[in-house]
Tab-separated table of C-alpha atoms and ligand atoms in Angstrom:
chain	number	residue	atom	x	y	z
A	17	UNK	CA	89.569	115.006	90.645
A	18	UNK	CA	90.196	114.179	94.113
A	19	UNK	CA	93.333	112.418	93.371
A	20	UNK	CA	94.980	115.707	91.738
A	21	UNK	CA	94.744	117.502	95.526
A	22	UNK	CA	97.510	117.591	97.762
A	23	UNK	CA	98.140	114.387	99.866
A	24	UNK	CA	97.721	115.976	103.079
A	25	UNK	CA	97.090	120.249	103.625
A	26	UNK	CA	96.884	121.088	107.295
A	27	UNK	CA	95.956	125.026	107.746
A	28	UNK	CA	96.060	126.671	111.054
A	29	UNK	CA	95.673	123.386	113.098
A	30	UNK	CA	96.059	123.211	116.644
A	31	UNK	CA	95.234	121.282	119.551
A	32	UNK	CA	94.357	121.051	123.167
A	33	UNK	CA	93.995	117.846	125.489
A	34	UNK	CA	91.715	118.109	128.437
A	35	UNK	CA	88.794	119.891	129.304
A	36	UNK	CA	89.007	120.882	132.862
A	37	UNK	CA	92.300	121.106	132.980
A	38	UNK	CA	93.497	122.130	129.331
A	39	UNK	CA	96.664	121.422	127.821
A	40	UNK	CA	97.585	123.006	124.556
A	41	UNK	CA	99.884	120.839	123.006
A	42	UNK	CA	100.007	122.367	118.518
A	43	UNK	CA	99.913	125.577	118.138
A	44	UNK	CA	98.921	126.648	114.267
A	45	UNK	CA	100.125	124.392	112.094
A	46	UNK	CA	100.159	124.583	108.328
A	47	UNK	CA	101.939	122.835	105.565
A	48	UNK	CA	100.906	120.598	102.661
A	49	UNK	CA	102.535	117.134	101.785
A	50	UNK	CA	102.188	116.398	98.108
A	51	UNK	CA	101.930	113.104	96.396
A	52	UNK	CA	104.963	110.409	96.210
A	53	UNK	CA	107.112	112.736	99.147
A	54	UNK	CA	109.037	110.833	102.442
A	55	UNK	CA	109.035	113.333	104.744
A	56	UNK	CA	110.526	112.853	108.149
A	57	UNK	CA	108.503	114.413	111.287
A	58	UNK	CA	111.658	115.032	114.141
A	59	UNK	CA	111.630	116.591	117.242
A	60	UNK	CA	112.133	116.085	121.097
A	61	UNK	CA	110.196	113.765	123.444
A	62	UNK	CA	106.510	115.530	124.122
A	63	UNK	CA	106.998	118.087	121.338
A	64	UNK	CA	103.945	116.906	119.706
A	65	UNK	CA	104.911	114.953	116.639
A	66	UNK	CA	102.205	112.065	117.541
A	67	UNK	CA	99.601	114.011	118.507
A	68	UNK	CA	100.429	115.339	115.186
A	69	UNK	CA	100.296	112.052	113.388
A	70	UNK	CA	97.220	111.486	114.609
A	71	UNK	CA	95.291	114.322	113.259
A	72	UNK	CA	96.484	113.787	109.745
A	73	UNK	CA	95.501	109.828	110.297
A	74	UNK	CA	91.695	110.968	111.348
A	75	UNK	CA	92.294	109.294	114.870
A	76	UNK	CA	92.336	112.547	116.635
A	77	UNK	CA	90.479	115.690	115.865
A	78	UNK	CA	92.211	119.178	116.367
A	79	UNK	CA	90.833	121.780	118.717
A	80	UNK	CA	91.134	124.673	115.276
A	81	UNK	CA	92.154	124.586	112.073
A	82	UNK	CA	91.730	122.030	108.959
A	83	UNK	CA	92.951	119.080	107.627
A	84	UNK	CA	92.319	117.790	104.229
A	85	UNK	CA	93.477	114.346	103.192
A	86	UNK	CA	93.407	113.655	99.505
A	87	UNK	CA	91.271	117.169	98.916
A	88	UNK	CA	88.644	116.016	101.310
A	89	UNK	CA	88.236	118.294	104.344
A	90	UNK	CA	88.367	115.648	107.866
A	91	UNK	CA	86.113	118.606	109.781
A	92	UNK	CA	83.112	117.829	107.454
A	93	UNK	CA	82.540	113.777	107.759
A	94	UNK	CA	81.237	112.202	110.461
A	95	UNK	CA	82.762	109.045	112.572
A	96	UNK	CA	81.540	106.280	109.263
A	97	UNK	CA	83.076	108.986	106.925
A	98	UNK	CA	86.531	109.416	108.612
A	99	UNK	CA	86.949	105.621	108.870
A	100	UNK	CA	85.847	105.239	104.997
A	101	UNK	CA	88.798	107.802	104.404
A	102	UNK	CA	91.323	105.869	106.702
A	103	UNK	CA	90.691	103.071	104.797
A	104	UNK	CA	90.729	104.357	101.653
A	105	UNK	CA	93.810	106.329	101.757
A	106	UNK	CA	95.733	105.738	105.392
A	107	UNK	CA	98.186	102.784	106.781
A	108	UNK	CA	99.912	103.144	110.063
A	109	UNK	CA	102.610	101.934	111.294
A	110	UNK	CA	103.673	101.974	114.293
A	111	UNK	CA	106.878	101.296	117.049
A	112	UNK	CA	105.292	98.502	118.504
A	113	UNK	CA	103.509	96.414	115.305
A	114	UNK	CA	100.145	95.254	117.152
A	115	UNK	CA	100.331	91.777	114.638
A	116	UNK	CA	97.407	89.469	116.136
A	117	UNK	CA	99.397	86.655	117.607
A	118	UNK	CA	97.312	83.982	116.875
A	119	UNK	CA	97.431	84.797	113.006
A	120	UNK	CA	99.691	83.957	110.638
A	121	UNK	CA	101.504	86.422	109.146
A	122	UNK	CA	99.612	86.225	105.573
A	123	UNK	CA	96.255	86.866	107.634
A	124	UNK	CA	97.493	89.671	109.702
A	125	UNK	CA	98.413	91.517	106.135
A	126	UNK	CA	94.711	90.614	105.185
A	127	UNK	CA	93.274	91.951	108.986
A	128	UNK	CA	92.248	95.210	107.327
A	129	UNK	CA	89.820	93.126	104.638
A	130	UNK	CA	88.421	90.993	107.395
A	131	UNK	CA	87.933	93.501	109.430
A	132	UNK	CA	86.175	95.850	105.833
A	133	UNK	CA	83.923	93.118	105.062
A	134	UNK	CA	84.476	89.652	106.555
A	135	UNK	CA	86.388	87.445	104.187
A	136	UNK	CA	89.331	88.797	101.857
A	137	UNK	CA	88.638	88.318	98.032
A	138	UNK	CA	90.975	86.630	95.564
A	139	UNK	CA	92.637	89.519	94.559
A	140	UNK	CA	93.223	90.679	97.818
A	141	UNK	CA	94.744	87.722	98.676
A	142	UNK	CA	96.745	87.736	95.639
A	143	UNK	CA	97.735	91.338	96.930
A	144	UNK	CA	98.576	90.475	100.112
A	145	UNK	CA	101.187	87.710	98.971
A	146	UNK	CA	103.082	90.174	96.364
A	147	UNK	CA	103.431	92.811	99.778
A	148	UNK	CA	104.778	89.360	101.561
A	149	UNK	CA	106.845	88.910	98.795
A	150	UNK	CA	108.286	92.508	98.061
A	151	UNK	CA	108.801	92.565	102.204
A	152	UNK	CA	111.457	89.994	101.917
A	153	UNK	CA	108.806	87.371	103.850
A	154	UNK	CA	107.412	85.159	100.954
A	155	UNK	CA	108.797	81.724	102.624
A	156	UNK	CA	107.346	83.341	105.935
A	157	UNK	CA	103.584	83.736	104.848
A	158	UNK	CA	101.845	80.616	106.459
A	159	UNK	CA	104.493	81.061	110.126
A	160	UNK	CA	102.251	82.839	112.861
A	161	UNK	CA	103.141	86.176	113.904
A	162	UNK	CA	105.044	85.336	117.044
A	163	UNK	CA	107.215	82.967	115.838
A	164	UNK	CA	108.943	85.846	113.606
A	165	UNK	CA	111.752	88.381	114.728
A	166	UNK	CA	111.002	92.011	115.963
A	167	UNK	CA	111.984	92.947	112.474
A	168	UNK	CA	110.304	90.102	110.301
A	169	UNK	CA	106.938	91.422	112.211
A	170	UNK	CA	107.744	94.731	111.490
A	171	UNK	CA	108.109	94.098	107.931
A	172	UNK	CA	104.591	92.289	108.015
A	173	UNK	CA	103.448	95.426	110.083
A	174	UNK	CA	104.672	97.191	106.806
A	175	UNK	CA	102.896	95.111	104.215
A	176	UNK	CA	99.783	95.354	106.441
A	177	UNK	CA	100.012	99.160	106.198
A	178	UNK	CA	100.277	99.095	102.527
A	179	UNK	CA	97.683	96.398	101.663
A	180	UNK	CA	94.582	98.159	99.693
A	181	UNK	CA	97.229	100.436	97.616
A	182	UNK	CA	97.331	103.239	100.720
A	183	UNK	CA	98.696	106.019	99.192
A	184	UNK	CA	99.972	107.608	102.591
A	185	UNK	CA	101.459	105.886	105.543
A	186	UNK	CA	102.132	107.059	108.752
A	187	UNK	CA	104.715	105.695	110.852
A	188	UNK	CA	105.160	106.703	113.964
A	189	UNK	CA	108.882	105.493	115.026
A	190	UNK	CA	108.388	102.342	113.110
A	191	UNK	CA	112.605	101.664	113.989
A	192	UNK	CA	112.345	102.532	117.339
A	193	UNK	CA	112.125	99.086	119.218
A	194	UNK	CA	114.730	97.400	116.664
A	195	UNK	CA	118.545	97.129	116.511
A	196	UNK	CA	120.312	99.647	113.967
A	197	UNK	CA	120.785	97.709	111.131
A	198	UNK	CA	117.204	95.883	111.467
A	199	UNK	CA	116.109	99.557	111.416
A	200	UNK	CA	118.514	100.242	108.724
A	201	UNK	CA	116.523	97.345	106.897
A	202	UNK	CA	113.007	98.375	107.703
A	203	UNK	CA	113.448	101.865	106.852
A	204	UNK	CA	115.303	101.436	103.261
A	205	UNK	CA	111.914	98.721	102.802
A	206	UNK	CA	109.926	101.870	103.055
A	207	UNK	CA	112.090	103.656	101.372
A	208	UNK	CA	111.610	101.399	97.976
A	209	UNK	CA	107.777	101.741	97.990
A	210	UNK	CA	107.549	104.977	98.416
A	211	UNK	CA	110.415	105.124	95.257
A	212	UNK	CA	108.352	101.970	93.471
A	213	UNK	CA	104.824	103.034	93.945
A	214	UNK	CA	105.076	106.535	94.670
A	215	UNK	CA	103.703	105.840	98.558
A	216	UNK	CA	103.594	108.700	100.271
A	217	UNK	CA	105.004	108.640	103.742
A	218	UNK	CA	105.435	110.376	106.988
A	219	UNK	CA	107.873	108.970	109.022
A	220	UNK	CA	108.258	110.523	112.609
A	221	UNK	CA	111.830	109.245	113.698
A	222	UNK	CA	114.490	110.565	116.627
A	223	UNK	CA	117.200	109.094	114.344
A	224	UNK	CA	118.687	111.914	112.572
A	225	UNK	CA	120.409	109.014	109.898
A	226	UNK	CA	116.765	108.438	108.808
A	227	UNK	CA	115.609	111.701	108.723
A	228	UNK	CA	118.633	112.332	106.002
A	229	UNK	CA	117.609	109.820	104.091
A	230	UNK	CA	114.181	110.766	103.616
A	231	UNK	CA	113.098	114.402	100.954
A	232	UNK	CA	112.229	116.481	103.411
A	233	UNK	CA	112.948	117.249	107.625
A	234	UNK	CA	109.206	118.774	109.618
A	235	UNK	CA	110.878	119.527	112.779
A	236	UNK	CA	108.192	120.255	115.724
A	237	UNK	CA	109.439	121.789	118.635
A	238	UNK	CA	106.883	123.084	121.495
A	239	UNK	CA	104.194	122.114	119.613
A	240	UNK	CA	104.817	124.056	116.511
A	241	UNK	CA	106.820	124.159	113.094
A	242	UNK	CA	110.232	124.782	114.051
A	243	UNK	CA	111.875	123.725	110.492
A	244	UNK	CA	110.514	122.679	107.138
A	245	UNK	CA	113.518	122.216	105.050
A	246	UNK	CA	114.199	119.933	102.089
A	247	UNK	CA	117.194	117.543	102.123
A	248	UNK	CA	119.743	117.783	99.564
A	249	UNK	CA	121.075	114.328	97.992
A	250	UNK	CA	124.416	114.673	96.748
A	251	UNK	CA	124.080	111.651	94.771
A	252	UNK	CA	120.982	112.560	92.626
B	10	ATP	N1	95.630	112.068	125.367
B	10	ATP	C1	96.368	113.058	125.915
B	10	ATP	N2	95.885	113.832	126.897
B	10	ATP	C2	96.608	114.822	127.450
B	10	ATP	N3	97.850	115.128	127.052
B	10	ATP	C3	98.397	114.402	126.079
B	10	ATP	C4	97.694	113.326	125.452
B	10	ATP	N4	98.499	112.780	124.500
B	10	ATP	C5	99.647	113.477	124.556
B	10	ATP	N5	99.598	114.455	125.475
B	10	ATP	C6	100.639	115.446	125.774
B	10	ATP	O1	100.866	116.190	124.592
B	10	ATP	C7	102.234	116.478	124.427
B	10	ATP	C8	102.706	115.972	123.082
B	10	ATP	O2	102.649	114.542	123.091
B	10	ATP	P1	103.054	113.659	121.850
B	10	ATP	O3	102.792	112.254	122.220
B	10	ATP	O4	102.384	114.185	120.639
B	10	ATP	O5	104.616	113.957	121.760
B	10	ATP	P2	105.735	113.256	120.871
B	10	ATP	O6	106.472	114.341	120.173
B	10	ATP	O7	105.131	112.203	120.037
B	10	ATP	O8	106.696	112.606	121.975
B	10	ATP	P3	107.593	111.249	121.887
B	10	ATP	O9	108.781	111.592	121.033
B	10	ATP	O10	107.974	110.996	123.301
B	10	ATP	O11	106.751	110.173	121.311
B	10	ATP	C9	102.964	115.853	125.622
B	10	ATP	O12	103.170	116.852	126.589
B	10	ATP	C10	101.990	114.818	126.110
B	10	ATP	O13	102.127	114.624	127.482
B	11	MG	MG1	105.344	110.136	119.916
């Protein structure tokens, strides 16, 4: 049943950093992200778009409000329950990839099994070499993680996200640290899963090129819901 809700419903969320000294950073959010969308998350510097990102990934909890991955409400599971749902449902990606150096590439897109319950099984293996393969990186599965490009690791930061079937990834500014058309690259990869698989993503990006690309623009300015509009492909 759970897999009928809405990928993601945030109602009335908002947060504040500090105790002393308080900082309120989101002020009542509320919108819903169904299944299979790419919506961009845009916005200036500070304006809260992480912060954001990180309450619907269960890494943060907000001050008010709810947020309800996959039907399942974050507010009512405790520390072992939010990280079941991370794993069950959440990648991230992020601007700087956080690949374990001494890895190869193969076993950094298998980290999340080792990390689940020590050793990967076949299929997961198996898994993790078709999400090499449909990153562009088969030849590159055995090479360790520093001895790729900024944008090969990327792509294995990608197929790391994805491995376990995540239905949702967040990426917070997952171009930001590459060249234009590396970024060009990385985001059209995304792009295809989420048009392949039906992935749902949430991709928080400065470049407006991106956000035109993607279904829909969430634009967060001062900590709240400035814009929520859908973008119109002439081509379709
Ligand atoms: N852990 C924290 N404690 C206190 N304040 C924080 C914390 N994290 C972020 N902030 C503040 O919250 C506000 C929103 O930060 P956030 O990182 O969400 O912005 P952002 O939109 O992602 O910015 P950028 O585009 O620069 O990444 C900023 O004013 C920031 O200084
Ligand atoms: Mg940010």
């Amino acid at each position: 049943m759970a897999d009928a809700s809405p990928m993601v419903i945030m109602e009335g969320v908002g947060k504040v950093y500090g105790n002393k000294i308080q900082t309120r950073v989101l002020w009542d959010i509320n919108f819903r992200v169904e299944r299979g969308e790419f919506a961009a998350i845009v916005g200036p510097s500070g304006s809260g778009k992480s912060t954001l990102l990180n309450l619907i990934g269960a890494l943060d909890k907000p001050s008010e409000g709810e947020v309800r991955i996959s039907g399942e409400s974050l507010g009512t599971l405790d520390d072992e329950g939010l990280a079941r749902l991370r794993r069950q449902y959440i990648g991230f990606i992020f601007q700087f990839h956080y690949l374990l150096p001494d890895f190869t590439a193969l076993e950094n897109v298998l980290m999340p099994f080792y990390v689940a319950h020590s050793a990967p099984t076949k299929r997961e293996v198996e898994e993790a070499k078709e999400l090499m393969e449909r990153v562009g990186l088969k030849d590159r599965i055995n090479n360790r993680a520093t001895d790729l490009s900024g944008g090969q690791q990327q792509r294995v930061a990608i197929a790391r996200a994805l491995a376990g079937r995540k239905p949702l990834i967040l990426a917070d500014e997952p171009t930001g640290n590459l060249d234009t058309q590396t970024g060009s690259e990385i985001f059209r990869t995304m792009r295809d899963f989420n048009e392949q698989d039906g992935t749902t993503f949430l991709l928080v990006t400065h470049d407006p090129r991106f956000a035109e690309q993607t279904d829909r623009v969430i634009s967060v300015v001062d900590g709240r819901i400035a814009e929520d509009r859908a973008v119109l492909h002439p081509s379709q």
